[in-house]
Amino acid sequence: MALMKADAYGHGALGIASALPDADAFGVAYLGEAVQLREAGVRAPIVLLEGAMAIDELAYAAALDLAVVIHQHEQLQWLKNSSLSRPLTIWLKVDTGMHRLGIAPSEAASVLAELECLQRAPDPKVREVVVMSHLACADLPDHPMTAQQLKAFQEVTRGVGGQRSIANSAGLLLGDDFGFDWVRPGIMLYGGSPRNDRSAEQLGLRAVMKLVAPIIAIRTVAAGESVGYGASWVAERDTRVGIVAVGYGDGYPRHVRAGACVLLHGCECLLLGRVSMDMLAIDLSAVNAQLGDEVELWGPSLPVERVANWAGTINYELFCQITGRVRREYLP
Ligand SMILES: Cc1ncc(COP(=O)(O)O)c(C=O)c1O
């Protein structure tokens, strides 16, 4: 299952859907995300990972031929009380330890029995059932919770027919025990590392997104003068400064620490002063730059994980923060 929620982790759901014609399913969080894909003509199976948020969403889900997660009893009640145009594939989410979503393992057998009744009824509401869970700490390979969750999942699904799924990207890297019938990678599909202790390159992942912006002004700032809001950076010597047309209004993080840089003609250029909404300033001392030159903010040559580190966040957040005004071009 290719995870496509949050506009395909900021990459643009429609562009990514057409780039992944072989995905067995797409995973989204909210109904609106599924509607967007269906309206654009995406016919692949789609799983609504947070399930219905109100009873009428189940009828929409059936009309759009979506599979839905059931993670709490109210959703099962809604299913029983709903009137559907076709039976739904249900992903039953069991809480094996993350304690965010999911029914308790002790309740799984009875809920599965109820789902089976709905499947066997003369007017069936259920087409098939997949049992799933989600790992809380798979990005920390030695964390004891991962083994506990796997054990709980194996116990809960023992003897239960049907398909099973537990692995996100980090889980997928933990080996075959976590594979089951479906894996659900998100960040690694986009070339992001799911682990702090391994770079994307070490994991053999290639960046899908390259965020670039042009230099729109070049000036020399005299020693003692400052650049940008708050005059927070003051030139120690006369410095050639480039102004790049990207800022927090595009999703570049406002709070990056000193030492953050961008890439220009293969050279790392330091950011100077504060990031503003539409612009940021860079040090051009070491590079021969022209107006219009393209600066890489992150991408194949400057891993997003480095920028995330300078910003005190994670690659996921940087991807998701890319705003609507950023023009996306999809290369064949
Ligand atoms: C239920 C579920 N499965 C899979 C994923 C994919 O996670 P990742 O992007 O870490 O691979 C997510 C994302 O948070 C998720 O919520």
Tab-separated table of C-alpha atoms and ligand atoms in Angstrom:
chain	number	residue	atom	x	y	z
A	1	MET	CA	0.000	0.000	0.000
A	2	ALA	CA	1.483	3.294	-1.063
A	3	LEU	CA	0.787	5.939	1.576
A	4	MET	CA	-0.677	9.002	-0.085
A	5	LYS	CA	-2.077	10.956	2.820
A	6	ALA	CA	-1.231	14.639	3.332
A	7	ASP	CA	-1.118	15.156	-0.436
A	8	ALA	CA	1.318	12.277	-0.811
A	9	TYR	CA	3.584	13.632	1.907
A	10	GLY	CA	3.579	17.010	0.164
A	11	HIS	CA	4.535	15.578	-3.224
A	12	GLY	CA	1.084	16.030	-4.794
A	13	ALA	CA	-1.299	13.079	-4.569
A	14	LEU	CA	-2.398	13.099	-8.187
A	15	GLY	CA	1.116	13.246	-9.604
A	16	ILE	CA	2.268	10.473	-7.276
A	17	ALA	CA	-0.790	8.296	-7.974
A	18	SER	CA	-0.025	8.353	-11.672
A	19	ALA	CA	3.648	7.617	-10.972
A	20	LEU	CA	2.721	4.453	-9.061
A	21	PRO	CA	0.468	2.472	-11.390
A	22	ASP	CA	1.534	-0.838	-9.817
A	23	ALA	CA	0.602	-0.004	-6.229
A	24	ASP	CA	-1.874	-2.572	-4.886
A	25	ALA	CA	-3.625	0.159	-2.918
A	26	PHE	CA	-3.273	3.753	-1.819
A	27	GLY	CA	-3.593	4.775	1.825
A	28	VAL	CA	-5.154	8.095	2.828
A	29	ALA	CA	-6.200	9.505	6.188
A	30	TYR	CA	-9.393	11.407	5.430
A	31	LEU	CA	-12.363	10.906	3.143
A	32	GLY	CA	-11.622	14.172	1.301
A	33	GLU	CA	-8.244	12.802	0.247
A	34	ALA	CA	-9.909	9.734	-1.249
A	35	VAL	CA	-12.521	11.882	-3.004
A	36	GLN	CA	-9.740	13.897	-4.631
A	37	LEU	CA	-8.144	10.734	-6.019
A	38	ARG	CA	-11.420	9.223	-7.233
A	39	GLU	CA	-12.502	12.493	-8.857
A	40	ALA	CA	-9.218	12.543	-10.743
A	41	GLY	CA	-10.014	9.085	-12.084
A	42	VAL	CA	-7.825	6.966	-9.805
A	43	ARG	CA	-9.411	3.498	-9.824
A	44	ALA	CA	-6.942	1.626	-7.616
A	45	PRO	CA	-8.101	0.376	-4.205
A	46	ILE	CA	-7.956	3.129	-1.588
A	47	VAL	CA	-7.886	2.523	2.170
A	48	LEU	CA	-9.267	5.178	4.507
A	49	LEU	CA	-6.795	4.794	7.362
A	50	GLU	CA	-8.668	6.726	10.034
A	51	GLY	CA	-11.928	5.166	8.938
A	52	ALA	CA	-15.283	6.910	8.995
A	53	MET	CA	-15.581	9.950	11.255
A	54	ALA	CA	-19.395	9.910	11.065
A	55	ILE	CA	-21.948	7.347	9.919
A	56	ASP	CA	-22.643	9.018	6.584
A	57	GLU	CA	-18.982	8.665	5.600
A	58	LEU	CA	-19.522	4.915	5.317
A	59	ALA	CA	-22.124	5.388	2.568
A	60	TYR	CA	-19.713	7.735	0.741
A	61	ALA	CA	-16.945	5.197	1.180
A	62	ALA	CA	-19.098	2.470	-0.355
A	63	ALA	CA	-20.159	4.731	-3.217
A	64	LEU	CA	-16.493	5.501	-3.924
A	65	ASP	CA	-15.489	1.850	-3.467
A	66	LEU	CA	-13.083	2.610	-0.622
A	67	ALA	CA	-11.840	0.214	2.012
A	68	VAL	CA	-12.190	1.578	5.547
A	69	VAL	CA	-10.351	1.051	8.788
A	70	ILE	CA	-12.407	0.253	11.851
A	71	HIS	CA	-10.480	1.190	14.951
A	72	GLN	CA	-13.215	1.679	17.523
A	73	HIS	CA	-16.584	0.251	18.479
A	74	GLU	CA	-18.629	3.249	17.369
A	75	GLN	CA	-17.444	2.660	13.833
A	76	LEU	CA	-18.660	-0.931	14.008
A	77	GLN	CA	-22.061	0.317	15.206
A	78	TRP	CA	-22.191	2.793	12.331
A	79	LEU	CA	-21.413	-0.025	9.928
A	80	LYS	CA	-24.269	-2.105	11.339
A	81	ASN	CA	-26.672	0.839	11.095
A	82	SER	CA	-25.591	2.118	7.702
A	83	SER	CA	-27.163	1.574	4.376
A	84	LEU	CA	-24.509	0.868	1.768
A	85	SER	CA	-24.554	0.604	-2.011
A	86	ARG	CA	-21.987	-2.220	-1.825
A	87	PRO	CA	-20.167	-4.170	0.877
A	88	LEU	CA	-16.970	-2.620	2.249
A	89	THR	CA	-13.539	-4.111	2.692
A	90	ILE	CA	-12.721	-3.545	6.345
A	91	TRP	CA	-9.258	-3.111	7.802
A	92	LEU	CA	-9.679	-3.930	11.482
A	93	LYS	CA	-7.089	-2.016	13.465
A	94	VAL	CA	-5.873	-3.664	16.636
A	95	ASP	CA	-3.980	-1.642	19.235
A	96	THR	CA	-0.895	-3.727	19.984
A	97	GLY	CA	0.744	-1.036	22.122
A	98	MET	CA	0.849	2.322	20.389
A	99	HIS	CA	-2.380	3.378	22.129
A	100	ARG	CA	-3.423	5.822	19.470
A	101	LEU	CA	-6.025	3.972	17.423
A	102	GLY	CA	-7.306	0.426	17.518
A	103	ILE	CA	-9.450	-1.983	19.470
A	104	ALA	CA	-7.889	-3.920	22.331
A	105	PRO	CA	-6.392	-7.297	21.370
A	106	SER	CA	-8.741	-8.943	23.871
A	107	GLU	CA	-11.712	-7.651	21.858
A	108	ALA	CA	-10.425	-8.675	18.449
A	109	ALA	CA	-12.027	-12.119	18.362
A	110	SER	CA	-15.514	-10.825	19.155
A	111	VAL	CA	-15.259	-7.919	16.699
A	112	LEU	CA	-14.004	-10.283	14.010
A	113	ALA	CA	-16.982	-12.558	14.708
A	114	GLU	CA	-19.337	-9.599	14.325
A	115	LEU	CA	-17.684	-8.607	11.065
A	116	GLU	CA	-18.043	-12.162	9.834
A	117	CYS	CA	-21.781	-12.010	10.580
A	118	LEU	CA	-22.031	-8.813	8.553
A	119	GLN	CA	-20.158	-10.556	5.753
A	120	ARG	CA	-22.420	-13.605	5.741
A	121	ALA	CA	-25.696	-11.710	6.067
A	122	PRO	CA	-28.102	-11.853	3.115
A	123	ASP	CA	-27.430	-8.152	2.483
A	124	PRO	CA	-23.696	-8.154	3.325
A	125	LYS	CA	-22.030	-4.978	4.582
A	126	VAL	CA	-18.561	-6.493	4.628
A	127	ARG	CA	-16.673	-7.841	1.626
A	128	GLU	CA	-13.510	-8.997	3.369
A	129	VAL	CA	-11.498	-8.226	6.499
A	130	VAL	CA	-7.799	-7.394	6.805
A	131	VAL	CA	-6.337	-7.211	10.307
A	132	MET	CA	-3.807	-4.441	10.849
A	133	SER	CA	-1.815	-2.736	13.551
A	134	HIS	CA	0.693	0.110	13.648
A	135	LEU	CA	4.184	0.185	15.144
A	136	ALA	CA	5.071	2.968	17.569
A	137	CYS	CA	8.866	2.614	17.703
A	138	ALA	CA	9.984	0.769	14.569
A	139	ASP	CA	12.396	3.602	13.790
A	140	LEU	CA	14.353	2.662	16.927
A	141	PRO	CA	15.402	-0.891	16.047
A	142	ASP	CA	16.366	-1.911	19.567
A	143	HIS	CA	13.244	-0.592	21.207
A	144	PRO	CA	11.570	-3.437	23.109
A	145	MET	CA	8.088	-2.266	22.167
A	146	THR	CA	8.511	-3.384	18.564
A	147	ALA	CA	9.006	-7.045	19.491
A	148	GLN	CA	6.133	-6.823	21.980
A	149	GLN	CA	3.848	-5.384	19.328
A	150	LEU	CA	4.836	-8.046	16.820
A	151	LYS	CA	4.143	-10.780	19.379
A	152	ALA	CA	0.770	-9.290	20.279
A	153	PHE	CA	-0.119	-9.038	16.598
A	154	GLN	CA	0.896	-12.619	15.905
A	155	GLU	CA	-1.180	-13.794	18.856
A	156	VAL	CA	-4.241	-11.820	17.874
A	157	THR	CA	-4.152	-13.005	14.266
A	158	ARG	CA	-3.238	-16.631	14.969
A	159	GLY	CA	-5.824	-18.874	13.388
A	160	VAL	CA	-7.630	-15.918	11.853
A	161	GLY	CA	-8.034	-16.270	8.106
A	162	GLY	CA	-7.575	-13.269	5.862
A	163	GLN	CA	-4.777	-10.843	5.301
A	164	ARG	CA	-2.621	-8.994	7.802
A	165	SER	CA	-0.492	-5.857	7.906
A	166	ILE	CA	1.733	-4.148	10.483
A	167	ALA	CA	4.716	-2.517	8.748
A	168	ASN	CA	5.264	1.136	7.907
A	169	SER	CA	8.577	2.111	6.286
A	170	ALA	CA	10.634	1.547	9.420
A	171	GLY	CA	8.867	-1.754	10.092
A	172	LEU	CA	9.548	-2.891	6.565
A	173	LEU	CA	13.267	-2.448	7.208
A	174	LEU	CA	13.107	-4.773	10.214
A	175	GLY	CA	12.838	-7.885	8.092
A	176	ASP	CA	10.483	-10.567	6.854
A	177	ASP	CA	8.748	-11.129	10.204
A	178	PHE	CA	7.070	-7.787	9.710
A	179	GLY	CA	6.041	-8.348	6.102
A	180	PHE	CA	2.769	-10.279	6.472
A	181	ASP	CA	0.446	-9.723	3.478
A	182	TRP	CA	0.587	-5.957	3.124
A	183	VAL	CA	3.296	-3.411	3.876
A	184	ARG	CA	2.429	0.271	4.133
A	185	PRO	CA	5.456	2.411	3.283
A	186	GLY	CA	5.117	6.165	3.309
A	187	ILE	CA	8.289	8.164	3.865
A	188	MET	CA	10.600	5.672	2.145
A	189	LEU	CA	8.499	5.797	-1.032
A	190	TYR	CA	9.513	9.423	-1.272
A	191	GLY	CA	13.156	8.681	-0.626
A	192	GLY	CA	13.107	9.818	2.992
A	193	SER	CA	14.849	7.835	5.689
A	194	PRO	CA	12.475	6.550	8.363
A	195	ARG	CA	15.377	6.181	10.793
A	196	ASN	CA	17.568	8.658	12.600
A	197	ASP	CA	20.515	6.310	12.665
A	198	ARG	CA	20.566	5.657	8.902
A	199	SER	CA	20.721	8.148	6.080
A	200	ALA	CA	18.518	7.700	3.042
A	201	GLU	CA	21.668	6.958	1.059
A	202	GLN	CA	22.719	4.220	3.471
A	203	LEU	CA	19.304	2.650	3.015
A	204	GLY	CA	19.522	2.851	-0.762
A	205	LEU	CA	16.716	5.400	-0.987
A	206	ARG	CA	16.701	8.159	-3.582
A	207	ALA	CA	15.069	11.550	-3.053
A	208	VAL	CA	11.911	11.987	-5.094
A	209	MET	CA	11.515	15.695	-4.365
A	210	LYS	CA	13.953	18.414	-5.291
A	211	LEU	CA	12.961	21.794	-3.878
A	212	VAL	CA	14.559	24.604	-5.855
A	213	ALA	CA	14.240	28.385	-6.107
A	214	PRO	CA	16.016	31.085	-8.108
A	215	ILE	CA	18.337	33.831	-6.928
A	216	ILE	CA	16.453	37.072	-7.528
A	217	ALA	CA	18.950	39.625	-6.195
A	218	ILE	CA	22.670	39.809	-5.563
A	219	ARG	CA	24.258	42.529	-3.516
A	220	THR	CA	27.367	43.231	-1.511
A	221	VAL	CA	26.645	43.924	2.120
A	222	ALA	CA	29.338	46.056	3.696
A	223	ALA	CA	31.081	45.017	6.904
A	224	GLY	CA	28.943	46.065	9.873
A	225	GLU	CA	25.703	46.093	7.875
A	226	SER	CA	22.912	43.548	8.445
A	227	VAL	CA	20.531	41.536	6.283
A	228	GLY	CA	16.833	40.819	6.797
A	229	TYR	CA	14.274	41.147	9.571
A	230	GLY	CA	15.539	41.846	13.023
A	231	ALA	CA	18.983	42.652	11.577
A	232	SER	CA	20.011	39.364	13.157
A	233	TRP	CA	22.972	38.702	10.872
A	234	VAL	CA	25.659	41.358	10.638
A	235	ALA	CA	28.452	41.103	8.048
A	236	GLU	CA	31.912	40.762	9.589
A	237	ARG	CA	33.462	41.714	6.257
A	238	ASP	CA	32.098	42.898	2.929
A	239	THR	CA	29.988	39.929	1.790
A	240	ARG	CA	28.297	39.026	-1.473
A	241	VAL	CA	24.774	38.009	-0.588
A	242	GLY	CA	22.176	36.256	-2.744
A	243	ILE	CA	18.459	36.630	-2.136
A	244	VAL	CA	16.601	33.426	-2.954
A	245	ALA	CA	12.880	33.421	-3.768
A	246	VAL	CA	11.696	30.901	-1.197
A	247	GLY	CA	10.580	31.261	2.403
A	248	TYR	CA	8.284	29.912	5.057
A	249	GLY	CA	5.309	30.799	2.835
A	250	ASP	CA	6.518	27.993	0.595
A	251	GLY	CA	7.254	25.579	3.406
A	252	TYR	CA	10.931	26.242	3.990
A	253	PRO	CA	11.243	26.180	7.798
A	254	ARG	CA	11.597	29.588	9.445
A	255	HIS	CA	13.562	28.250	12.350
A	256	VAL	CA	16.771	26.785	11.025
A	257	ARG	CA	19.815	27.009	13.188
A	258	ALA	CA	23.114	28.676	12.351
A	259	GLY	CA	25.064	26.513	9.961
A	260	ALA	CA	22.071	25.722	7.747
A	261	CYS	CA	22.915	25.932	4.075
A	262	VAL	CA	21.601	25.520	0.557
A	263	LEU	CA	23.322	24.126	-2.487
A	264	LEU	CA	24.400	26.259	-5.410
A	265	HIS	CA	26.565	24.938	-8.264
A	266	GLY	CA	27.606	22.081	-6.000
A	267	CYS	CA	28.730	24.460	-3.199
A	268	GLU	CA	27.131	24.691	0.195
A	269	CYS	CA	26.170	28.324	0.888
A	270	LEU	CA	25.265	29.388	4.419
A	271	LEU	CA	21.899	30.957	5.183
A	272	LEU	CA	22.245	34.499	6.554
A	273	GLY	CA	19.770	36.034	8.991
A	274	ARG	CA	16.123	35.147	9.266
A	275	VAL	CA	14.068	33.239	6.741
A	276	SER	CA	11.203	35.480	5.652
A	277	MET	CA	7.896	34.534	4.019
A	278	ASP	CA	9.064	34.661	0.419
A	279	MET	CA	12.821	35.029	0.617
A	280	LEU	CA	15.963	33.985	2.332
A	281	ALA	CA	19.521	35.269	2.103
A	282	ILE	CA	22.625	33.201	1.409
A	283	ASP	CA	26.345	33.789	1.481
A	284	LEU	CA	27.783	33.840	-2.042
A	285	SER	CA	31.411	34.376	-0.961
A	286	ALA	CA	32.573	30.994	-2.214
A	287	VAL	CA	30.596	30.722	-5.415
A	288	ASN	CA	30.251	32.586	-8.669
A	289	ALA	CA	26.500	33.170	-8.889
A	290	GLN	CA	24.266	34.925	-11.399
A	291	LEU	CA	20.729	36.183	-11.123
A	292	GLY	CA	18.319	33.360	-11.944
A	293	ASP	CA	20.671	30.609	-10.795
A	294	GLU	CA	18.820	27.714	-9.223
A	295	VAL	CA	19.403	26.957	-5.586
A	296	GLU	CA	18.616	23.506	-4.162
A	297	LEU	CA	16.934	23.773	-0.760
A	298	TRP	CA	16.778	19.989	-0.423
A	299	GLY	CA	16.761	17.086	-2.799
A	300	PRO	CA	19.105	14.526	-4.322
A	301	SER	CA	22.235	16.544	-3.494
A	302	LEU	CA	21.176	17.997	-0.154
A	303	PRO	CA	19.297	15.392	1.910
A	304	VAL	CA	16.081	16.672	3.444
A	305	GLU	CA	17.149	15.002	6.685
A	306	ARG	CA	19.980	17.535	7.030
A	307	VAL	CA	17.568	20.441	6.696
A	308	ALA	CA	15.191	18.744	9.140
A	309	ASN	CA	18.059	18.504	11.571
A	310	TRP	CA	18.883	22.218	11.230
A	311	ALA	CA	15.206	22.981	11.791
A	312	GLY	CA	14.790	20.637	14.764
A	313	THR	CA	12.169	18.577	12.973
A	314	ILE	CA	11.806	15.493	10.769
A	315	ASN	CA	11.772	14.914	7.020
A	316	TYR	CA	8.037	14.056	7.166
A	317	GLU	CA	7.169	17.515	8.428
A	318	LEU	CA	9.263	19.368	5.875
A	319	PHE	CA	7.645	17.438	3.025
A	320	CYS	CA	4.130	18.012	4.355
A	321	GLN	CA	4.736	21.710	4.902
A	322	ILE	CA	5.316	22.490	1.223
A	323	THR	CA	2.533	24.931	0.464
A	324	GLY	CA	0.104	25.115	-2.436
A	325	ARG	CA	1.860	27.975	-4.191
A	326	VAL	CA	4.969	25.921	-4.889
A	327	ARG	CA	4.847	24.863	-8.520
A	328	ARG	CA	5.311	21.135	-8.902
A	329	GLU	CA	6.830	19.680	-12.009
A	330	TYR	CA	6.791	15.917	-12.479
A	331	LEU	CA	9.626	14.511	-14.510
A	332	PRO	CA	8.995	11.400	-16.594
B	1	LIG	C1	-1.470	3.427	9.516
B	1	LIG	C2	-0.219	3.898	8.847
B	1	LIG	N1	0.479	3.029	8.115
B	1	LIG	C3	1.622	3.396	7.483
B	1	LIG	C4	2.109	4.686	7.596
B	1	LIG	C5	3.375	5.043	6.873
B	1	LIG	O1	4.366	5.453	7.746
B	1	LIG	P1	5.823	5.836	7.196
B	1	LIG	O2	5.667	7.098	6.433
B	1	LIG	O3	6.634	6.012	8.434
B	1	LIG	O4	6.242	4.701	6.331
B	1	LIG	C6	1.396	5.609	8.356
B	1	LIG	C7	1.915	6.976	8.499
B	1	LIG	O5	1.922	7.587	9.508
B	1	LIG	C8	0.207	5.200	9.001
B	1	LIG	O6	-0.500	6.068	9.739
